[in-house]
Amino acid sequence: MNINATIIGQAITFAILIWFTMKFVWPPITAALDERAQKISDGLAAAERGKADLQLAEKRSADALVEARQKGAEIIAMSEKRRAEIIEEAKAEAIAEAERVKAAARAEIEQEAHRAREVLRAQVSSLAVAGAERILRREVNAQAHADLLSALSAEL
Amino acid sequence: MTESAAPNSAGEYIHHHLTNHVIGHGFWSLNVDTLVTSAALGLIVFGVLFLVARSVTAGVPGKLQSAVEVVLEMVQTQVHDSFHGDAKIVAPLALTIFLWVFAINAMDLLPVDLAPTIAGLFGVEHWKVVPTTDPNHTFAMSLTVFILCVIGNFVAKGPGGYAKEALTVPFGPAMAPFNLIFRIIEDLAKPISLSLRLFGNMYAGEMVFILIGLMPWYVQWILGAPWAIFHILVITLQAFIFMILTVIYMSMAYESH
């Protein structure tokens, strides 16, 4: 064990190495390790959040499905009702229309009858006139007896 | 060297392997092999660390970065468990000690004749390749740690607090001189035990390798291989012990007893 100046040289070397490690080696590597740990924990948190989001979305979509189904059923029921209504309306309208047509036909028949009666009346009056002419065998001035004739025809 | 197994040359062989390459005389001489080997290993280890630190990424790490991270996290955990102060120096100090001592101790696993033979090719007579078998190296490290502890005491407690602690712990103010003597013994014992433990272990290990090297070449592996495999544990353990004791001494310096 011969201690000599080597001890000073070694101490200097050692001090330099300590300084170097402290300055250039330790900080960047620990920083990177911390950063990676942070990244990993962030990633785990994000995964957790994603899972929760997925569950929420699944629940929401299920809700939406139920709602849509409900709404569809409602719409179907409403349209069913509407159809019945339309049929009822159409029926009522058709009945009304038939009534109207019937009334119109009746009126027309009445008119027709009236007209026929008129015609008959006119024919009867002219027949009457002709009969009267034949009966009178005389010149009957149609002109002069128009009043009489028309009064007669009106009476018929 | 196996043919020179006669007692006389065996002694020379051992002596040759345990002699430093010295320049100069008396105290002001330098063990060149210790200085150069440890500095070269320091350059390699911390150069690699520096390269990793420069290109370090928080994303997917490469193999080298992962290896460095494993060591660094081990050191960080140990420091975190033992040291509760806020001194920034302790963790890098522990990492430096662990890796440097480990790399230097690993030189013990090189064949014992390799370094002296290569040195011989360059006309250098002695080359002790494991600096931790040189007390100059281990004492340099432990004394540096000791100085850092003293600085830590001053920084954490202030001169007054440091003096008060030295005078009153553990027997109270009435026994101040004894407390001071105890404290001096305790503080001196720390660096001495720290350095002698490492030195003794590595010196003994190296000695066993040299003794195995004295055996005939065809039986060397019977003892050499188990000892080398066992030594992988020893060199790691010694580096770890030096590191962990340093952390504990530093925490004692930064915390009141």
Tab-separated table of C-alpha atoms in Angstrom:
chain	number	residue	atom	x	y	z
A	1	MET	CA	0.000	0.000	0.000
A	2	ASN	CA	2.046	2.867	-1.236
A	3	ILE	CA	-0.023	6.014	-1.297
A	4	ASN	CA	1.314	8.556	-3.751
A	5	ALA	CA	0.127	11.438	-5.918
A	6	THR	CA	-2.034	9.022	-7.891
A	7	ILE	CA	-4.660	9.618	-5.219
A	8	ILE	CA	-4.914	13.260	-6.292
A	9	GLY	CA	-5.137	12.345	-9.954
A	10	GLN	CA	-7.827	9.778	-9.261
A	11	ALA	CA	-9.796	12.227	-7.140
A	12	ILE	CA	-9.703	14.752	-9.981
A	13	THR	CA	-10.821	12.125	-12.493
A	14	PHE	CA	-13.603	11.066	-10.145
A	15	ALA	CA	-14.730	14.650	-9.592
A	16	ILE	CA	-14.835	15.250	-13.347
A	17	LEU	CA	-16.893	12.107	-13.867
A	18	ILE	CA	-19.342	13.118	-11.128
A	19	TRP	CA	-19.702	16.572	-12.642
A	20	PHE	CA	-20.145	15.146	-16.133
A	21	THR	CA	-22.798	12.680	-15.035
A	22	MET	CA	-24.620	15.345	-13.079
A	23	LYS	CA	-24.524	17.798	-15.957
A	24	PHE	CA	-24.931	15.765	-19.127
A	25	VAL	CA	-26.054	12.241	-18.323
A	26	TRP	CA	-28.525	12.257	-15.470
A	27	PRO	CA	-30.898	15.105	-16.375
A	28	PRO	CA	-31.812	14.165	-19.965
A	29	ILE	CA	-32.323	10.482	-19.206
A	30	THR	CA	-34.425	11.095	-16.107
A	31	ALA	CA	-36.393	13.715	-18.025
A	32	ALA	CA	-37.081	11.195	-20.781
A	33	LEU	CA	-38.084	8.578	-18.231
A	34	ASP	CA	-40.451	10.999	-16.527
A	35	GLU	CA	-41.865	12.022	-19.879
A	36	ARG	CA	-42.430	8.416	-20.871
A	37	ALA	CA	-44.099	7.668	-17.540
A	38	GLN	CA	-46.319	10.699	-18.115
A	39	LYS	CA	-47.108	9.505	-21.647
A	40	ILE	CA	-47.990	6.043	-20.422
A	41	SER	CA	-50.255	7.344	-17.692
A	42	ASP	CA	-51.857	9.741	-20.183
A	43	GLY	CA	-52.375	6.870	-22.593
A	44	LEU	CA	-53.952	4.741	-19.909
A	45	ALA	CA	-56.208	7.595	-18.885
A	46	ALA	CA	-57.184	8.159	-22.530
A	47	ALA	CA	-57.969	4.467	-22.944
A	48	GLU	CA	-60.120	4.592	-19.813
A	49	ARG	CA	-61.887	7.663	-21.126
A	50	GLY	CA	-62.389	6.017	-24.507
A	51	LYS	CA	-63.939	3.008	-22.843
A	52	ALA	CA	-66.326	5.214	-20.878
A	53	ASP	CA	-67.175	7.145	-24.051
A	54	LEU	CA	-67.883	3.926	-25.889
A	55	GLN	CA	-70.199	2.754	-23.132
A	56	LEU	CA	-71.986	6.084	-23.155
A	57	ALA	CA	-72.344	5.990	-26.942
A	58	GLU	CA	-73.653	2.453	-26.799
A	59	LYS	CA	-76.235	3.451	-24.221
A	60	ARG	CA	-77.160	6.487	-26.268
A	61	SER	CA	-77.581	4.472	-29.450
A	62	ALA	CA	-79.730	1.941	-27.625
A	63	ASP	CA	-81.858	4.791	-26.310
A	64	ALA	CA	-82.146	6.260	-29.797
A	65	LEU	CA	-83.170	2.875	-31.169
A	66	VAL	CA	-85.896	2.520	-28.566
A	67	GLU	CA	-87.095	6.029	-29.238
A	68	ALA	CA	-87.118	5.466	-32.998
A	69	ARG	CA	-89.057	2.266	-32.578
A	70	GLN	CA	-91.557	4.076	-30.380
A	71	LYS	CA	-91.885	6.908	-32.847
A	72	GLY	CA	-92.352	4.435	-35.714
A	73	ALA	CA	-95.132	2.709	-33.834
A	74	GLU	CA	-96.740	6.068	-33.135
A	75	ILE	CA	-96.524	7.042	-36.777
A	76	ILE	CA	-98.049	3.755	-37.839
A	77	ALA	CA	-100.913	4.166	-35.364
A	78	MET	CA	-101.501	7.740	-36.492
A	79	SER	CA	-101.549	6.750	-40.153
A	80	GLU	CA	-103.922	3.925	-39.324
A	81	LYS	CA	-106.218	6.420	-37.686
A	82	ARG	CA	-105.836	8.834	-40.548
A	83	ARG	CA	-106.701	6.100	-43.044
A	84	ALA	CA	-109.881	5.297	-41.176
A	85	GLU	CA	-110.709	8.973	-41.087
A	86	ILE	CA	-110.106	9.359	-44.815
A	87	ILE	CA	-112.268	6.337	-45.537
A	88	GLU	CA	-115.019	7.755	-43.326
A	89	GLU	CA	-114.770	11.137	-45.023
A	90	ALA	CA	-114.826	9.554	-48.478
A	91	LYS	CA	-117.832	7.492	-47.495
A	92	ALA	CA	-119.676	10.553	-46.221
A	93	GLU	CA	-118.741	12.506	-49.302
A	94	ALA	CA	-119.879	9.680	-51.566
A	95	ILE	CA	-123.199	9.497	-49.756
A	96	ALA	CA	-123.630	13.254	-50.037
A	97	GLU	CA	-122.716	13.124	-53.700
A	98	ALA	CA	-125.190	10.309	-54.297
A	99	GLU	CA	-127.878	12.331	-52.539
A	100	ARG	CA	-127.052	15.309	-54.679
A	101	VAL	CA	-127.138	13.259	-57.860
A	102	LYS	CA	-130.385	11.706	-56.758
A	103	ALA	CA	-131.898	15.116	-56.072
A	104	ALA	CA	-130.679	16.463	-59.391
A	105	ALA	CA	-132.146	13.451	-61.199
A	106	ARG	CA	-135.404	13.880	-59.347
A	107	ALA	CA	-135.542	17.563	-60.286
A	108	GLU	CA	-134.772	16.726	-63.850
A	109	ILE	CA	-137.463	14.069	-63.895
A	110	GLU	CA	-139.910	16.567	-62.474
A	111	GLN	CA	-138.871	19.129	-65.046
A	112	GLU	CA	-139.136	16.553	-67.770
A	113	ALA	CA	-142.575	15.639	-66.543
A	114	HIS	CA	-143.559	19.276	-66.350
A	115	ARG	CA	-142.288	19.859	-69.828
A	116	ALA	CA	-144.133	16.831	-71.099
A	117	ARG	CA	-147.205	18.075	-69.369
A	118	GLU	CA	-146.744	21.484	-71.024
A	119	VAL	CA	-146.292	19.843	-74.367
A	120	LEU	CA	-149.280	17.685	-73.744
A	121	ARG	CA	-151.221	20.679	-72.646
A	122	ALA	CA	-150.232	22.577	-75.790
A	123	GLN	CA	-151.119	19.599	-77.899
A	124	VAL	CA	-154.379	19.190	-76.042
A	125	SER	CA	-155.191	22.868	-76.552
A	126	SER	CA	-154.329	22.710	-80.244
A	127	LEU	CA	-156.341	19.488	-80.461
A	128	ALA	CA	-159.139	21.271	-78.682
A	129	VAL	CA	-158.849	24.195	-81.039
A	130	ALA	CA	-158.793	21.872	-84.007
A	131	GLY	CA	-161.756	20.073	-82.518
A	132	ALA	CA	-163.585	23.257	-81.944
A	133	GLU	CA	-162.825	24.334	-85.489
A	134	ARG	CA	-164.164	21.118	-86.739
A	135	ILE	CA	-167.077	21.459	-84.474
A	136	LEU	CA	-167.851	25.039	-85.460
A	137	ARG	CA	-167.011	24.365	-89.043
A	138	ARG	CA	-166.650	27.907	-89.309
A	139	GLU	CA	-163.908	30.261	-89.851
A	140	VAL	CA	-162.576	30.950	-86.594
A	141	ASN	CA	-160.175	33.651	-86.663
A	142	ALA	CA	-157.347	32.284	-84.692
A	143	GLN	CA	-156.168	35.766	-84.382
A	144	ALA	CA	-159.382	37.056	-82.980
A	145	HIS	CA	-159.868	34.229	-80.602
A	146	ALA	CA	-156.360	33.922	-79.382
A	147	ASP	CA	-157.278	35.274	-76.023
A	148	LEU	CA	-159.960	32.740	-75.600
A	149	LEU	CA	-157.757	29.910	-76.768
A	150	SER	CA	-154.812	30.788	-74.589
A	151	ALA	CA	-157.162	31.158	-71.620
A	152	LEU	CA	-158.460	27.706	-72.435
A	153	SER	CA	-155.036	26.222	-72.787
A	154	ALA	CA	-154.049	27.821	-69.485
A	155	GLU	CA	-157.085	26.202	-67.894
A	156	LEU	CA	-156.096	22.737	-69.230
B	1	MET	CA	4.110	-18.569	-17.394
B	2	THR	CA	3.173	-22.089	-16.367
B	3	GLU	CA	6.637	-23.449	-17.021
B	4	SER	CA	8.069	-20.984	-14.491
B	5	ALA	CA	6.185	-22.494	-11.543
B	6	ALA	CA	9.290	-22.869	-9.407
B	7	PRO	CA	8.880	-21.127	-6.000
B	8	ASN	CA	11.275	-18.333	-6.753
B	9	SER	CA	9.805	-17.369	-10.122
B	10	ALA	CA	6.280	-17.850	-8.733
B	11	GLY	CA	7.023	-15.124	-6.218
B	12	GLU	CA	8.421	-12.983	-8.998
B	13	TYR	CA	5.339	-13.658	-11.104
B	14	ILE	CA	3.010	-12.561	-8.315
B	15	HIS	CA	5.113	-9.559	-7.493
B	16	HIS	CA	5.302	-8.588	-11.134
B	17	HIS	CA	1.546	-8.725	-11.494
B	18	LEU	CA	0.933	-6.687	-8.372
B	19	THR	CA	3.358	-3.880	-9.160
B	20	ASN	CA	2.109	-0.604	-10.541
B	21	HIS	CA	3.713	1.200	-13.397
B	22	VAL	CA	5.150	4.095	-11.386
B	23	ILE	CA	6.679	7.332	-12.590
B	24	GLY	CA	8.623	9.423	-10.110
B	25	HIS	CA	9.747	8.792	-6.507
B	26	GLY	CA	8.290	9.230	-3.050
B	27	PHE	CA	4.819	10.717	-2.673
B	28	TRP	CA	5.039	12.769	-5.846
B	29	SER	CA	4.993	9.746	-8.085
B	30	LEU	CA	2.152	8.537	-10.282
B	31	ASN	CA	0.739	5.078	-10.907
B	32	VAL	CA	0.328	5.525	-14.641
B	33	ASP	CA	-1.558	2.264	-15.131
B	34	THR	CA	-4.191	3.201	-12.550
B	35	LEU	CA	-4.616	6.689	-13.966
B	36	VAL	CA	-4.767	5.662	-17.608
B	37	THR	CA	-6.941	2.573	-17.187
B	38	SER	CA	-9.503	4.270	-14.968
B	39	ALA	CA	-9.619	7.376	-17.138
B	40	ALA	CA	-10.027	5.291	-20.298
B	41	LEU	CA	-12.829	3.271	-18.713
B	42	GLY	CA	-14.415	6.486	-17.485
B	43	LEU	CA	-14.267	7.890	-21.021
B	44	ILE	CA	-15.814	4.762	-22.516
B	45	VAL	CA	-18.587	4.331	-19.926
B	46	PHE	CA	-19.565	7.955	-19.634
B	47	GLY	CA	-19.028	8.604	-23.329
B	48	VAL	CA	-21.596	5.912	-24.059
B	49	LEU	CA	-23.888	7.374	-21.410
B	50	PHE	CA	-23.457	10.786	-22.957
B	51	LEU	CA	-24.356	9.467	-26.399
B	52	VAL	CA	-27.457	7.829	-24.952
B	53	ALA	CA	-28.345	10.981	-23.044
B	54	ARG	CA	-28.010	13.087	-26.193
B	55	SER	CA	-30.267	10.925	-28.315
B	56	VAL	CA	-32.593	9.877	-25.516
B	57	THR	CA	-36.241	9.627	-26.405
B	58	ALA	CA	-39.413	9.275	-24.375
B	59	GLY	CA	-40.818	7.107	-27.131
B	60	VAL	CA	-39.849	3.522	-27.804
B	61	PRO	CA	-36.265	3.158	-26.516
B	62	GLY	CA	-33.477	1.288	-28.264
B	63	LYS	CA	-31.633	-1.580	-26.611
B	64	LEU	CA	-28.775	0.590	-25.384
B	65	GLN	CA	-31.121	3.223	-24.016
B	66	SER	CA	-33.156	0.512	-22.281
B	67	ALA	CA	-30.000	-0.892	-20.687
B	68	VAL	CA	-28.971	2.551	-19.462
B	69	GLU	CA	-32.491	3.168	-18.213
B	70	VAL	CA	-32.484	-0.086	-16.255
B	71	VAL	CA	-29.264	0.915	-14.459
B	72	LEU	CA	-30.441	4.469	-13.960
B	73	GLU	CA	-33.783	3.434	-12.549
B	74	MET	CA	-32.084	0.966	-10.211
B	75	VAL	CA	-29.848	3.776	-8.930
B	76	GLN	CA	-32.797	6.154	-8.740
B	77	THR	CA	-34.809	3.680	-6.682
B	78	GLN	CA	-31.915	3.074	-4.293
B	79	VAL	CA	-31.292	6.783	-3.863
B	80	HIS	CA	-34.989	7.453	-3.446
B	81	ASP	CA	-35.239	4.806	-0.742
B	82	SER	CA	-32.213	5.959	1.253
B	83	PHE	CA	-31.854	9.669	0.619
B	84	HIS	CA	-34.649	12.070	1.427
B	85	GLY	CA	-32.874	15.397	0.991
B	86	ASP	CA	-33.215	17.545	-2.085
B	87	ALA	CA	-29.533	17.620	-3.088
B	88	LYS	CA	-29.304	17.173	-6.842
B	89	ILE	CA	-25.830	15.670	-6.698
B	90	VAL	CA	-26.583	12.434	-4.870
B	91	ALA	CA	-28.261	10.407	-7.616
B	92	PRO	CA	-25.721	11.294	-10.357
B	93	LEU	CA	-22.940	10.672	-7.819
B	94	ALA	CA	-24.361	7.233	-7.080
B	95	LEU	CA	-24.676	6.445	-10.791
B	96	THR	CA	-21.112	7.580	-11.438
B	97	ILE	CA	-19.762	5.452	-8.622
B	98	PHE	CA	-21.711	2.375	-9.572
B	99	LEU	CA	-20.842	2.376	-13.258
B	100	TRP	CA	-17.230	3.473	-12.886
B	101	VAL	CA	-16.428	1.006	-10.117
B	102	PHE	CA	-18.274	-1.714	-11.999
B	103	ALA	CA	-16.340	-1.064	-15.206
B	104	ILE	CA	-13.016	-0.929	-13.354
B	105	ASN	CA	-13.780	-4.065	-11.362
B	106	ALA	CA	-14.741	-5.817	-14.592
B	107	MET	CA	-11.091	-5.519	-15.655
B	108	ASP	CA	-10.516	-8.218	-13.064
B	109	LEU	CA	-12.200	-10.666	-15.431
B	110	LEU	CA	-9.610	-10.129	-18.139
B	111	PRO	CA	-6.998	-12.886	-18.248
B	112	VAL	CA	-4.370	-11.928	-15.681
B	113	ASP	CA	-1.514	-12.095	-18.158
B	114	LEU	CA	-3.251	-10.082	-20.879
B	115	ALA	CA	-2.549	-6.523	-19.755
B	116	PRO	CA	1.067	-7.082	-18.632
B	117	THR	CA	1.793	-8.938	-21.876
B	118	ILE	CA	0.362	-6.169	-24.057
B	119	ALA	CA	2.192	-3.580	-21.963
B	120	GLY	CA	5.342	-5.649	-22.416
B	121	LEU	CA	4.970	-5.373	-26.200
B	122	PHE	CA	5.224	-1.610	-25.799
B	123	GLY	CA	8.244	-1.922	-23.543
B	124	VAL	CA	6.313	-1.164	-20.354
B	125	GLU	CA	7.370	-3.502	-17.582
B	126	HIS	CA	4.351	-3.348	-15.256
B	127	TRP	CA	0.675	-2.793	-15.917
B	128	LYS	CA	-1.793	-3.470	-13.089
B	129	VAL	CA	-5.010	-3.342	-15.005
B	130	VAL	CA	-7.540	-3.153	-12.136
B	131	PRO	CA	-7.348	0.336	-10.600
B	132	THR	CA	-9.530	-0.730	-7.658
B	133	THR	CA	-6.637	-2.967	-6.537
B	134	ASP	CA	-4.687	0.245	-6.116
B	135	PRO	CA	-5.521	1.911	-2.757
B	136	ASN	CA	-4.772	5.259	-4.364
B	137	HIS	CA	-7.845	4.837	-6.474
B	138	THR	CA	-10.212	3.616	-3.755
B	139	PHE	CA	-9.011	6.232	-1.298
B	140	ALA	CA	-9.365	8.943	-3.900
B	141	MET	CA	-12.983	7.966	-4.370
B	142	SER	CA	-13.808	7.570	-0.688
B	143	LEU	CA	-12.087	10.840	0.240
B	144	THR	CA	-13.994	12.654	-2.488
B	145	VAL	CA	-17.194	11.210	-1.063
B	146	PHE	CA	-16.012	12.254	2.398
B	147	ILE	CA	-15.434	15.827	1.226
B	148	LEU	CA	-18.867	15.877	-0.413
B	149	CYS	CA	-20.326	14.688	2.908
B	150	VAL	CA	-18.598	17.490	4.781
B	151	ILE	CA	-19.854	20.007	2.214
B	152	GLY	CA	-23.317	18.494	2.537
B	153	ASN	CA	-23.183	18.906	6.306
B	154	PHE	CA	-22.299	22.565	5.932
B	155	VAL	CA	-24.935	23.188	3.275
B	156	ALA	CA	-27.753	21.343	5.033
B	157	LYS	CA	-27.093	22.323	8.654
B	158	GLY	CA	-24.943	25.418	8.418
B	159	PRO	CA	-21.624	25.704	10.292
B	160	GLY	CA	-23.450	26.218	13.608
B	161	GLY	CA	-25.733	23.246	13.152
B	162	TYR	CA	-22.824	21.082	12.057
B	163	ALA	CA	-20.769	22.068	15.106
B	164	LYS	CA	-23.721	21.591	17.415
B	165	GLU	CA	-24.371	18.133	16.047
B	166	ALA	CA	-20.699	17.181	16.334
B	167	LEU	CA	-20.584	18.359	19.975
B	168	THR	CA	-23.940	17.132	21.316
B	169	VAL	CA	-24.638	13.840	19.534
B	170	PRO	CA	-24.906	11.169	20.894
B	171	PHE	CA	-24.291	11.865	24.626
B	172	GLY	CA	-25.681	15.368	25.017
B	173	PRO	CA	-23.947	18.719	25.633
B	174	ALA	CA	-22.391	17.666	28.953
B	175	MET	CA	-20.095	15.200	27.186
B	176	ALA	CA	-19.124	17.535	24.345
B	177	PRO	CA	-15.413	16.514	24.077
B	178	PHE	CA	-16.294	12.838	23.939
B	179	ASN	CA	-18.979	13.530	21.378
B	180	LEU	CA	-16.461	15.374	19.243
B	181	ILE	CA	-13.924	12.547	19.518
B	182	PHE	CA	-16.581	10.009	18.637
B	183	ARG	CA	-17.668	12.102	15.712
B	184	ILE	CA	-14.133	12.432	14.369
B	185	ILE	CA	-13.551	8.692	14.683
B	186	GLU	CA	-16.874	7.989	13.016
B	187	ASP	CA	-16.242	10.368	10.140
B	188	LEU	CA	-12.716	9.077	9.592
B	189	ALA	CA	-13.875	5.484	9.733
B	190	LYS	CA	-16.344	6.052	6.901
B	191	PRO	CA	-13.930	6.791	4.046
B	192	ILE	CA	-11.364	4.301	5.336
B	193	SER	CA	-13.844	1.438	5.552
B	194	LEU	CA	-15.385	2.450	2.251
B	195	SER	CA	-12.121	2.368	0.352
B	196	LEU	CA	-10.492	-0.559	2.155
B	197	ARG	CA	-13.544	-2.743	1.603
B	198	LEU	CA	-13.400	-2.237	-2.146
B	199	PHE	CA	-9.607	-2.426	-2.267
B	200	GLY	CA	-9.446	-5.566	-0.114
B	201	ASN	CA	-12.071	-7.427	-2.097
B	202	MET	CA	-10.616	-6.603	-5.473
B	203	TYR	CA	-7.004	-7.153	-4.361
B	204	ALA	CA	-7.881	-10.554	-2.903
B	205	GLY	CA	-9.830	-11.478	-6.031
B	206	GLU	CA	-6.978	-10.451	-8.274
B	207	MET	CA	-4.566	-12.381	-6.080
B	208	VAL	CA	-6.628	-15.543	-6.508
B	209	PHE	CA	-6.623	-15.058	-10.266
B	210	ILE	CA	-2.845	-14.696	-10.205
B	211	LEU	CA	-2.476	-17.823	-8.077
B	212	ILE	CA	-4.712	-19.697	-10.516
B	213	GLY	CA	-2.469	-18.344	-13.268
B	214	LEU	CA	0.456	-20.148	-11.606
B	215	MET	CA	-1.140	-23.539	-12.168
B	216	PRO	CA	-0.469	-25.680	-15.244
B	217	TRP	CA	-2.511	-24.373	-18.170
B	218	TYR	CA	-4.645	-27.517	-18.547
B	219	VAL	CA	-6.068	-27.318	-14.982
B	220	GLN	CA	-6.460	-23.558	-14.742
B	221	TRP	CA	-10.039	-23.627	-16.014
B	222	ILE	CA	-11.159	-25.949	-13.180
B	223	LEU	CA	-10.595	-23.166	-10.658
B	224	GLY	CA	-10.436	-20.189	-12.983
B	225	ALA	CA	-13.887	-20.530	-14.533
B	226	PRO	CA	-15.831	-20.886	-11.247
B	227	TRP	CA	-13.831	-18.056	-9.685
B	228	ALA	CA	-14.451	-15.785	-12.681
B	229	ILE	CA	-18.177	-16.581	-12.674
B	230	PHE	CA	-18.313	-15.962	-8.928
B	231	HIS	CA	-16.367	-12.771	-9.497
B	232	ILE	CA	-19.102	-11.404	-11.770
B	233	LEU	CA	-21.191	-11.305	-8.598
B	234	VAL	CA	-18.350	-9.854	-6.534
B	235	ILE	CA	-17.557	-6.964	-8.880
B	236	THR	CA	-21.250	-6.003	-9.150
B	237	LEU	CA	-21.765	-6.354	-5.427
B	238	GLN	CA	-18.716	-4.254	-4.571
B	239	ALA	CA	-19.792	-1.512	-6.966
B	240	PHE	CA	-23.288	-1.629	-5.481
B	241	ILE	CA	-22.011	-1.533	-1.884
B	242	PHE	CA	-19.769	1.434	-2.590
B	243	MET	CA	-22.687	3.230	-4.202
B	244	ILE	CA	-25.259	2.464	-1.524
B	245	LEU	CA	-22.907	3.375	1.355
B	246	THR	CA	-22.130	6.653	-0.373
B	247	VAL	CA	-25.842	7.399	-0.620
B	248	ILE	CA	-26.292	6.551	3.056
B	249	TYR	CA	-23.348	8.736	4.106
B	250	MET	CA	-24.742	11.568	2.019
B	251	SER	CA	-28.172	11.169	3.581
B	252	MET	CA	-26.550	11.226	7.032
B	253	ALA	CA	-24.822	14.435	6.013
B	254	TYR	CA	-28.017	16.077	4.785
B	255	GLU	CA	-30.274	14.930	7.603
B	256	SER	CA	-30.007	15.566	11.316
B	257	HIS	CA	-29.343	12.520	13.429
